[in-house]
Coordinates of C-alpha atoms and ligand atoms in Angstrom, one line a residue:
M4 CA -18.0 -2.0 -39.3
T5 CA -15.5 -0.2 -37.1
T6 CA -11.7 -1.1 -37.0
Q7 CA -11.2 0.3 -33.9
P8 CA -9.6 -2.0 -30.9
P9 CA -12.0 -3.3 -28.4
P10 CA -12.7 -0.8 -25.5
D11 CA -10.8 -2.9 -23.1
R12 CA -7.9 -3.1 -25.1
R13 CA -8.1 0.8 -25.8
L14 CA -8.3 1.2 -21.8
S15 CA -5.8 -1.0 -20.6
Q16 CA -3.3 0.8 -23.0
L17 CA -4.6 4.3 -21.7
I18 CA -3.6 3.3 -18.1
F19 CA -0.1 3.0 -18.8
A20 CA 0.1 6.6 -20.2
V21 CA -1.9 8.1 -17.5
A22 CA -0.2 6.1 -14.8
L23 CA 3.1 7.7 -16.0
T24 CA 2.2 11.3 -15.4
S25 CA 0.1 11.6 -12.3
L26 CA 1.9 8.7 -10.3
L27 CA 5.6 7.8 -11.2
V28 CA 7.3 11.5 -11.3
L29 CA 5.3 12.4 -8.4
G30 CA 6.3 9.5 -6.3
M31 CA 10.1 9.8 -7.0
V32 CA 10.1 13.5 -6.0
R33 CA 8.3 12.7 -2.9
V34 CA 11.1 10.3 -1.8
V35 CA 13.7 12.7 -2.6
F36 CA 12.0 15.3 -0.6
E37 CA 11.7 13.1 2.4
S38 CA 15.2 12.0 2.5
L39 CA 16.1 15.7 2.8
K40 CA 14.0 16.1 5.8
N41 CA 15.6 13.1 7.4
K42 CA 17.9 14.3 10.3
G43 CA 16.9 11.3 12.5
S44 CA 19.5 8.4 13.5
I45 CA 19.1 5.9 16.4
N46 CA 21.7 6.6 19.0
V47 CA 23.6 4.4 21.3
V48 CA 22.0 5.3 24.6
D49 CA 18.4 4.5 22.8
L50 CA 19.8 1.3 22.0
L51 CA 21.1 0.6 25.2
K52 CA 17.7 1.3 27.1
L53 CA 16.3 -1.1 24.7
Q54 CA 18.5 -4.0 25.9
N55 CA 17.9 -3.3 29.5
H56 CA 14.2 -3.1 29.0
R57 CA 12.6 -5.7 30.9
V58 CA 9.0 -6.3 29.8
V59 CA 6.1 -8.1 31.3
R60 CA 3.7 -9.2 28.6
L61 CA 0.3 -8.2 29.2
P62 CA -2.2 -10.9 28.3
I63 CA -4.5 -9.9 25.6
T64 CA -8.2 -11.0 25.4
V65 CA -9.5 -11.9 22.1
S66 CA -13.1 -12.3 22.3
D67 CA -15.2 -14.5 20.2
D68 CA -16.7 -11.6 18.2
E69 CA -13.2 -10.1 17.3
V70 CA -12.6 -13.5 15.4
I71 CA -13.6 -13.8 11.7
P72 CA -15.4 -17.0 11.2
D73 CA -13.8 -19.3 8.6
D74 CA -16.8 -19.1 6.1
C75 CA -16.7 -15.2 6.1
N76 CA -15.1 -13.6 3.3
V77 CA -14.3 -10.2 4.8
F78 CA -13.6 -8.6 1.1
E79 CA -17.1 -9.2 0.2
G80 CA -19.7 -6.4 1.8
K81 CA -20.4 -2.8 1.4
W82 CA -19.6 0.8 2.7
I83 CA -21.7 1.8 5.5
W84 CA -22.0 5.5 6.7
D85 CA -20.4 5.7 9.9
N86 CA -19.6 9.1 11.3
I87 CA -19.2 7.8 14.6
S88 CA -16.5 5.0 14.5
A89 CA -14.7 6.6 11.3
P90 CA -12.4 8.1 11.1
H91 CA -9.9 6.7 13.8
Y92 CA -7.7 9.7 13.5
T93 CA -7.8 13.2 12.0
E94 CA -5.1 15.1 10.2
E95 CA -4.7 17.2 13.0
S96 CA -4.3 14.3 15.5
C97 CA -1.5 12.4 13.5
S98 CA 1.5 14.4 12.9
Y99 CA 3.3 11.9 11.1
L100 CA 1.1 12.3 8.1
V101 CA 2.9 13.8 5.1
K102 CA 1.4 16.7 2.7
Q103 CA 0.8 14.3 0.1
V104 CA -2.1 12.7 1.7
T105 CA -3.7 15.4 4.1
C106 CA -6.5 16.3 1.5
R107 CA -8.5 18.7 3.7
R108 CA -5.6 20.6 4.7
N109 CA -4.5 21.0 1.0
G110 CA -8.0 22.7 0.2
R111 CA -10.3 19.5 0.0
T112 CA -13.6 20.9 1.3
D113 CA -15.9 17.8 1.7
S114 CA -14.9 15.2 4.3
N115 CA -17.4 12.6 4.0
Y116 CA -14.7 10.4 2.3
Q117 CA -13.5 9.9 6.1
N118 CA -16.6 8.7 7.3
W119 CA -17.2 5.3 5.6
R120 CA -16.8 1.8 7.4
W121 CA -16.2 -1.3 5.5
Q122 CA -19.0 -3.8 6.5
P123 CA -18.4 -7.4 5.3
S124 CA -21.6 -9.1 4.4
A125 CA -21.3 -12.0 6.5
C126 CA -19.4 -11.1 9.6
N127 CA -18.0 -7.9 11.6
L128 CA -14.7 -6.7 11.2
P129 CA -13.2 -6.4 14.9
R130 CA -12.6 -2.7 15.7
F131 CA -8.9 -1.5 15.7
N132 CA -7.6 -1.8 19.0
A133 CA -4.0 0.0 18.9
L134 CA -3.1 -1.4 22.5
K135 CA -4.0 -5.0 21.3
L136 CA -1.8 -4.7 18.3
L137 CA 1.3 -3.1 19.9
E138 CA 1.0 -5.9 22.6
I139 CA 1.1 -8.5 19.7
L140 CA 4.0 -6.7 18.0
R141 CA 5.9 -6.3 21.3
N142 CA 9.7 -7.2 20.3
K143 CA 8.7 -7.7 16.7
R144 CA 9.0 -5.9 13.3
L145 CA 6.0 -5.3 11.1
M146 CA 7.4 -4.1 7.7
F147 CA 5.5 -3.2 4.6
V148 CA 7.4 -3.6 1.2
G149 CA 6.6 -1.8 -1.8
D150 CA 5.9 1.5 -3.5
S151 CA 4.0 4.6 -2.9
I152 CA 0.9 3.3 -2.5
Q153 CA 2.1 0.7 0.1
R154 CA 3.7 3.7 1.9
G155 CA 0.3 5.1 2.2
M156 CA -0.6 2.0 3.9
F157 CA 2.2 2.5 6.0
D158 CA 1.6 6.2 6.9
S159 CA -2.0 4.7 7.9
M160 CA -0.9 2.1 10.4
V161 CA 1.5 4.8 12.0
C162 CA -1.4 6.9 12.4
L163 CA -3.7 4.3 13.6
V164 CA -1.4 3.2 16.4
Q165 CA 0.5 6.5 17.5
S166 CA -2.1 8.1 19.4
V167 CA -1.8 5.7 22.4
L168 CA 1.6 6.1 22.7
E169 CA 3.2 9.4 24.6
D170 CA 5.5 11.7 22.3
R171 CA 8.6 10.8 23.9
K172 CA 8.2 7.3 23.6
K173 CA 7.5 7.0 19.9
S174 CA 9.7 8.1 16.9
L175 CA 9.7 8.0 13.1
V176 CA 13.0 8.0 11.2
R177 CA 13.8 7.9 7.7
I178 CA 16.7 5.8 6.7
P179 CA 16.2 5.4 2.9
P180 CA 15.1 2.9 1.4
R181 CA 13.4 2.3 5.0
K182 CA 11.2 4.7 7.1
I183 CA 10.9 3.2 10.8
F184 CA 8.3 4.1 13.5
R185 CA 9.3 2.9 16.7
A186 CA 7.0 2.4 19.7
E187 CA 9.9 2.4 22.4
E188 CA 7.8 0.7 25.4
Y189 CA 7.0 -2.0 23.2
N190 CA 10.3 -2.4 21.5
A191 CA 8.3 -2.7 18.3
T192 CA 8.7 -1.1 14.8
I193 CA 6.5 -0.6 12.0
E194 CA 8.7 0.0 8.9
F195 CA 8.0 1.0 5.2
Y196 CA 10.7 -0.8 2.8
W197 CA 10.9 1.3 -0.8
A198 CA 11.0 -1.9 -3.5
P199 CA 8.6 -0.7 -6.3
F200 CA 9.1 -3.9 -8.2
I201 CA 9.8 -6.0 -5.1
V202 CA 12.8 -7.4 -7.3
E203 CA 15.7 -5.3 -8.0
S204 CA 15.5 -2.7 -10.5
N205 CA 17.2 0.7 -11.4
S206 CA 14.3 2.4 -9.5
D207 CA 15.5 1.1 -6.1
H208 CA 17.5 4.0 -5.0
A209 CA 15.0 5.8 -3.0
T210 CA 16.3 9.2 -3.7
N211 CA 17.6 9.1 -7.0
H212 CA 16.0 6.6 -9.2
S213 CA 14.9 5.9 -12.9
V214 CA 11.7 6.4 -13.6
L215 CA 11.4 6.7 -17.6
R216 CA 14.2 4.4 -18.4
R217 CA 13.5 1.8 -16.0
F218 CA 14.5 -1.8 -16.3
V219 CA 13.8 -4.5 -13.7
K220 CA 16.2 -7.2 -12.6
L221 CA 13.6 -10.1 -12.6
G222 CA 15.9 -12.8 -11.2
S223 CA 17.6 -10.5 -8.6
I224 CA 16.0 -9.7 -5.0
D225 CA 18.9 -10.4 -2.5
N226 CA 19.9 -6.7 -2.4
H227 CA 16.4 -6.3 -0.9
S228 CA 15.7 -9.2 0.7
K229 CA 18.8 -9.4 3.2
Q230 CA 17.0 -6.3 4.9
W231 CA 13.7 -8.4 5.2
E232 CA 15.4 -11.4 6.8
G233 CA 13.8 -12.2 9.8
V234 CA 11.1 -9.7 10.0
D235 CA 8.2 -11.1 12.1
I236 CA 5.1 -9.8 9.7
L237 CA 5.9 -8.7 6.1
V238 CA 3.3 -6.9 3.9
F239 CA 4.2 -7.1 0.2
E240 CA 2.5 -4.9 -2.5
S241 CA 3.6 -4.4 -6.2
Y242 CA 1.5 -3.1 -9.3
I243 CA 1.4 0.2 -10.6
W244 CA 5.0 0.4 -11.5
W245 CA 4.5 -2.1 -14.0
M246 CA 1.9 -0.7 -15.8
Y247 CA 3.5 1.8 -17.8
K248 CA 3.7 0.2 -21.1
P249 CA 2.8 -3.2 -22.5
L250 CA 6.3 -4.2 -22.3
I251 CA 9.1 -3.4 -19.9
N252 CA 12.9 -3.6 -20.3
A253 CA 14.1 -6.3 -17.9
T254 CA 17.0 -8.7 -17.3
Y255 CA 16.7 -12.4 -16.2
G256 CA 19.9 -14.1 -15.1
S257 CA 23.0 -12.2 -17.0
L258 CA 22.8 -8.6 -15.7
D259 CA 24.0 -7.2 -19.2
K260 CA 21.4 -8.6 -21.5
V261 CA 18.3 -6.4 -21.3
D262 CA 15.1 -7.5 -23.1
E263 CA 11.6 -5.9 -23.5
Y264 CA 9.4 -8.5 -21.7
N265 CA 5.8 -8.9 -21.9
V266 CA 4.4 -7.1 -18.6
T267 CA 2.8 -10.1 -17.7
T268 CA 5.4 -12.6 -18.1
A269 CA 7.9 -10.1 -16.5
Y270 CA 5.5 -10.0 -13.3
R271 CA 5.3 -13.5 -13.2
L272 CA 9.1 -14.2 -13.2
A273 CA 9.6 -11.4 -10.4
M274 CA 6.7 -13.2 -8.5
E275 CA 8.5 -16.4 -8.6
T276 CA 11.8 -14.8 -7.6
W277 CA 9.9 -13.7 -4.7
G278 CA 8.4 -17.0 -4.2
N279 CA 11.6 -18.8 -4.1
W280 CA 12.9 -16.3 -1.4
I281 CA 9.8 -16.9 0.6
E282 CA 10.4 -20.7 0.5
K283 CA 13.9 -20.3 1.2
S284 CA 13.7 -17.8 4.0
I285 CA 10.6 -17.6 6.0
N286 CA 10.3 -19.6 9.0
P287 CA 6.5 -20.1 9.3
S288 CA 6.5 -20.8 12.8
S289 CA 7.7 -17.3 13.9
Q290 CA 6.9 -15.3 10.5
T291 CA 3.9 -14.1 8.9
V292 CA 3.6 -13.0 5.2
F293 CA 1.1 -11.0 3.6
F294 CA 0.3 -10.0 -0.2
M295 CA -1.7 -7.0 -0.8
S296 CA -3.8 -7.1 -4.0
M297 CA -3.4 -4.1 -6.5
S298 CA -4.9 -0.8 -5.4
P299 CA -7.4 0.4 -8.1
T300 CA -7.4 3.5 -9.7
H301 CA -10.3 5.6 -11.0
L302 CA -8.9 7.6 -14.2
W303 CA -12.2 7.2 -16.1
S304 CA -15.6 8.4 -15.0
W305 CA -17.5 6.6 -17.5
E306 CA -16.6 3.1 -15.9
W307 CA -19.1 4.2 -13.2
E308 CA -21.2 6.6 -14.8
A309 CA -21.8 6.1 -18.7
G310 CA -21.5 9.0 -20.8
T311 CA -19.1 11.3 -18.6
D312 CA -15.8 12.2 -19.6
G313 CA -14.2 12.8 -16.3
N314 CA -12.0 11.2 -13.8
C315 CA -11.8 10.8 -9.8
F316 CA -11.8 14.5 -9.6
S317 CA -15.1 16.1 -7.6
E318 CA -16.4 12.7 -6.6
T319 CA -17.7 12.9 -3.1
Q320 CA -19.5 9.3 -2.8
P321 CA -18.6 5.6 -3.1
I322 CA -20.0 3.6 -5.6
Q323 CA -23.2 2.1 -4.0
K324 CA -24.7 0.1 -6.8
P325 CA -25.0 -3.5 -5.6
I326 CA -23.0 -4.9 -8.6
I327 CA -19.9 -6.5 -9.0
Y328 CA -17.7 -3.8 -10.4
W329 CA -14.0 -4.2 -11.5
G330 CA -12.9 -1.6 -13.6
T331 CA -10.1 -1.6 -16.2
G332 CA -7.3 -0.5 -14.4
S333 CA -6.8 -3.6 -12.3
N334 CA -5.2 -6.3 -14.4
L335 CA -7.0 -9.3 -14.0
D336 CA -4.4 -11.3 -15.7
I337 CA -1.9 -10.1 -13.1
M338 CA -4.4 -11.0 -10.6
R339 CA -4.2 -14.6 -11.9
R340 CA -0.9 -14.8 -11.7
I341 CA -0.4 -13.5 -8.2
K342 CA -3.1 -16.3 -7.2
K343 CA -1.2 -19.0 -9.1
V344 CA 2.2 -18.1 -7.6
I345 CA 1.0 -17.7 -3.9
G346 CA -1.1 -20.9 -4.3
K347 CA 2.2 -23.0 -5.2
L348 CA 4.1 -21.7 -2.3
K349 CA 4.7 -24.3 0.5
I350 CA 4.8 -21.1 2.9
K351 CA 1.8 -19.7 3.6
V352 CA 0.9 -16.2 2.1
R353 CA -2.3 -14.6 2.6
L354 CA -3.5 -12.6 0.0
L355 CA -5.5 -9.5 1.2
N356 CA -7.7 -9.0 -1.8
I357 CA -8.7 -5.3 -1.2
T358 CA -9.1 -4.3 -5.0
Q359 CA -13.1 -5.0 -5.2
L360 CA -13.8 -2.9 -2.1
S361 CA -11.3 -0.1 -2.7
K362 CA -12.7 0.0 -6.1
Y363 CA -16.2 1.2 -4.8
R364 CA -14.4 4.2 -3.4
K365 CA -14.1 6.7 -6.3
D366 CA -14.1 9.6 -3.8
G367 CA -11.4 8.5 -1.7
H368 CA -8.3 9.6 -4.1
T369 CA -6.1 12.6 -3.3
S370 CA -7.1 14.0 -6.8
V371 CA -5.9 17.5 -7.0
Y372 CA -5.3 17.8 -3.2
G373 CA -2.0 16.0 -3.1
E374 CA 1.4 16.9 -4.4
R375 CA 3.3 16.5 -7.7
K376 CA 6.9 16.8 -7.9
G377 CA 7.2 17.4 -4.4
K378 CA 4.8 20.4 -4.3
L379 CA 1.3 20.9 -3.7
L380 CA -0.6 21.7 -7.0
T381 CA -0.8 25.3 -8.0
K382 CA -3.9 27.2 -8.3
E383 CA -3.9 26.7 -12.2
E384 CA -3.2 23.0 -12.0
R385 CA -6.0 22.6 -9.6
A386 CA -8.3 24.2 -12.2
D387 CA -7.3 21.5 -14.7
P388 CA -8.0 18.3 -13.2
K389 CA -8.2 16.4 -16.1
T390 CA -4.4 16.8 -16.6
Y391 CA -3.6 16.9 -12.7
A392 CA -5.9 14.9 -10.7
D393 CA -4.0 11.9 -8.8
C394 CA -6.6 9.1 -9.0
I395 CA -4.2 6.5 -7.7
H396 CA -2.9 7.7 -4.5
W397 CA -5.4 7.8 -1.4
C398 CA -6.4 10.5 1.3
L399 CA -5.8 9.9 4.8
P400 CA -7.6 9.3 6.9
G401 CA -9.3 7.1 4.3
V402 CA -9.4 3.9 2.5
P403 CA -5.9 2.4 3.5
D404 CA -7.4 2.7 7.0
T405 CA -9.6 0.0 6.1
W406 CA -6.7 -2.1 4.5
N407 CA -4.9 -2.0 8.1
Q408 CA -8.3 -3.0 9.7
I409 CA -8.5 -6.1 7.7
L410 CA -4.7 -6.7 8.3
Y411 CA -5.1 -6.2 12.0
A412 CA -8.0 -8.7 11.9
H413 CA -5.7 -11.3 10.5
I414 CA -2.9 -10.6 13.0
L415 CA -5.5 -10.8 16.1
Q416 CA -6.9 -14.1 14.5
D417 CA -3.0 -15.6 14.4
Y418 CA -2.5 -14.4 18.0
H419 CA -5.6 -15.9 18.9
T420 CA -5.2 -19.5 17.5
S421 CA -1.4 -19.7 18.4
Ligands
NAG518 C1 -23.4 12.2 11.2 O1 -24.3 11.9 10.1 C2 -25.5 12.1 10.5 C3 -26.2 11.4 9.2 O2 -25.9 12.0 8.1 C4 -25.7 13.6 10.7 O3 -27.1 14.0 11.0 C5 -25.0 14.3 11.5 O4 -24.9 15.5 12.0 C6 -23.3 13.7 11.5 N1 -22.6 14.1 12.6 C7 -21.6 14.8 12.7 C8 -20.8 14.7 14.0 O5 -21.1 14.9 11.7
NAG519 C1 13.6 -5.9 20.5 O1 13.0 -6.0 19.3 C2 14.2 -6.7 18.4 C3 13.5 -6.9 17.0 O2 12.2 -7.2 16.9 C4 14.3 -8.1 18.7 O3 15.4 -8.6 18.1 C5 15.1 -8.0 20.3 O4 15.5 -9.3 21.1 C6 14.1 -7.0 21.4 N1 14.7 -6.8 22.6 C7 14.5 -7.3 23.7 C8 15.0 -6.8 24.8 O5 13.4 -8.2 23.6
NAG520 C1 21.6 10.2 -9.8 O1 22.1 8.9 -10.5 C2 22.5 9.3 -11.9 C3 22.6 8.2 -12.6 O2 23.0 6.8 -11.9 C4 23.7 10.0 -11.6 O3 24.5 10.2 -12.9 C5 23.5 11.3 -11.0 O4 24.7 11.8 -10.5 C6 22.7 10.9 -9.8 N1 22.4 12.1 -9.0 C7 22.4 12.4 -7.7 C8 22.0 13.4 -7.0 O5 23.3 11.4 -6.8
NAG521 C1 23.4 -4.9 -5.3 O1 23.9 -3.7 -4.6 C2 25.4 -3.7 -4.7 C3 25.9 -2.4 -3.9 O2 25.2 -1.4 -3.9 C4 25.7 -3.6 -6.3 O3 26.9 -3.3 -6.3 C5 25.1 -4.8 -7.2 O4 24.9 -4.4 -8.2 C6 23.6 -4.9 -6.9 N1 23.0 -6.0 -7.2 C7 22.5 -6.2 -8.2 C8 22.1 -7.6 -8.8 O5 21.9 -5.2 -8.7
NAG522 C1 14.0 -0.5 -23.5 O1 15.2 0.4 -23.6 C2 15.6 0.8 -25.0 C3 16.9 1.3 -25.0 O2 17.0 2.3 -23.9 C4 14.5 1.6 -25.4 O3 14.8 2.4 -26.9 C5 13.1 1.0 -25.4 O4 12.0 2.2 -25.8 C6 12.7 0.4 -24.1 N1 11.7 -0.1 -24.2 C7 10.7 0.0 -23.3 C8 9.3 -0.8 -23.6 O5 10.5 0.9 -22.4
NAG523 C1 1.4 -10.3 -22.8 O1 0.7 -11.8 -22.2 C2 -0.6 -11.8 -22.1 C3 -0.8 -13.0 -21.6 O2 -0.1 -14.3 -22.2 C4 -1.3 -11.8 -23.4 O3 -2.8 -11.8 -23.3 C5 -0.9 -10.4 -24.2 O4 -1.5 -10.1 -25.1 C6 0.5 -10.1 -24.1 N1 0.8 -8.7 -24.6 C7 1.8 -8.3 -25.4 C8 1.9 -6.8 -25.5 O5 2.0 -9.2 -26.0
NAG524 C1 -10.3 -10.9 -5.6 O1 -11.5 -10.3 -5.6 C2 -12.0 -10.4 -6.7 C3 -13.4 -9.8 -6.9 O2 -13.9 -9.9 -5.3 C4 -11.9 -11.8 -7.6 O3 -12.8 -11.6 -9.0 C5 -10.8 -12.1 -7.9 O4 -10.7 -13.5 -8.4 C6 -10.1 -12.3 -6.3 N1 -8.7 -12.6 -6.6 C7 -8.0 -13.7 -6.0 C8 -6.6 -13.9 -6.5 O5 -8.7 -14.6 -5.3

């Protein structure tokens, strides 16, 4: 008999190593790069204009078929080929897209990955309507908090809404650790806040943070959370940065005593710190909170095709088998912790469980058509997808648009019932 560790143990150890090379370095450098490009600032004239802005709220009609029935689990369903309604925008039509995600422009030759629509089994998702969303967001802030995966969701949301706004009535500024998209006529903002562990860590500086020698302050959140105070709609996410080694250096309480924590334990403690903030600070009658489940990775092709030895590179079709397929990259132990912490909160936080539906999308990653260390891959690197394919981040237009469509469905529903 063999003495090898069981396959899932082997794989779960592997993800730590692969995640390190393909994601973390890349994410960091991109933030540096973006901050260098940031010349934007908000001037006083703009602020005055906003203050004098008298607005008339247009009534929004939400028809019955835009409302998700209570008994419909929108996360259960399948991907349907639909080159009529998807994508909602193109690389050309959304100038806010960063180079990291414009896979076609970066050399990807297939485009089918843009033409799939998520179809829940028991109901339909409402079609995304940017004008309705902006109207709901009038005088409000929508903020995405998390890592570079979450930044992709922010980028997608900006592209989904921006086409209905005139050029001079919209802007995107980078004020690290935030990116702020502003729709002036609506006095609405869509924002991204960089906090890869949600709680504080030495990776929080958006432009100069530790990637390899990271440690997390499991009990500290105030330096971040003071910038989330009063935000109308908050969407949190944190996962891949924890998945570097089975243990992680962290402090809890006293900041000078660093210990190695089991990642699962550390994640739970961080979630509890976050949960305490939620209970202390969120006003449920005016604020809404969402938590995104983990974005899945596609680092090993044998998970969906036995006997192969690749990754997401050159995949052009979603997984269509009608099987429940989870994959080793998405840690179920951590999923259970998230569920438990959220379940115990006195404030309602909705978990958007996008892991399974995204897991079908082995075709949606940036692969070799993204960036590494702030630069597009070289020809030589592209020729070596085993080392260089990024099977963590997603192309846009693409899978994160569906996450936003689901988020939109919830926001619309809240508006309808309020
Ligand atoms: C849409 O897909 C159908 C079926 O695959 C194909 O016949 C048609 O040419 C496609 N249309 C466009 C505009 O790509
Ligand atoms: C504009 O939006 C901000 C932030 O959501 C809000 O605090 C402010 O009251 C709004 N301004 C007006 C004139 O409603
Ligand atoms: C980045 O941070 C390190 C450690 O905190 C510091 O030594 C270094 O000077 C910083 N670099 C820049 C460019 O600010
Ligand atoms: C919060 O930020 C301040 C100023 O940047 C810093 O001095 C302090 O150490 C931070 N707090 C924690 C708990 O890291
Ligand atoms: C924790 O930090 C120590 C000292 O820097 C280092 O030797 C150790 O490898 C780190 N542990 C982990 C799990 O990164
Ligand atoms: C971490 O904790 C989990 C759950 O308690 C356990 O299954 C796992 O084996 C632990 N990992 C390590 C490296 O100790
Ligand atoms: C999310 O969905 C998956 C598969 O559909 C399921 O196994 C998991 O338990 C769900 N997570 C939570 C927290 O409900």
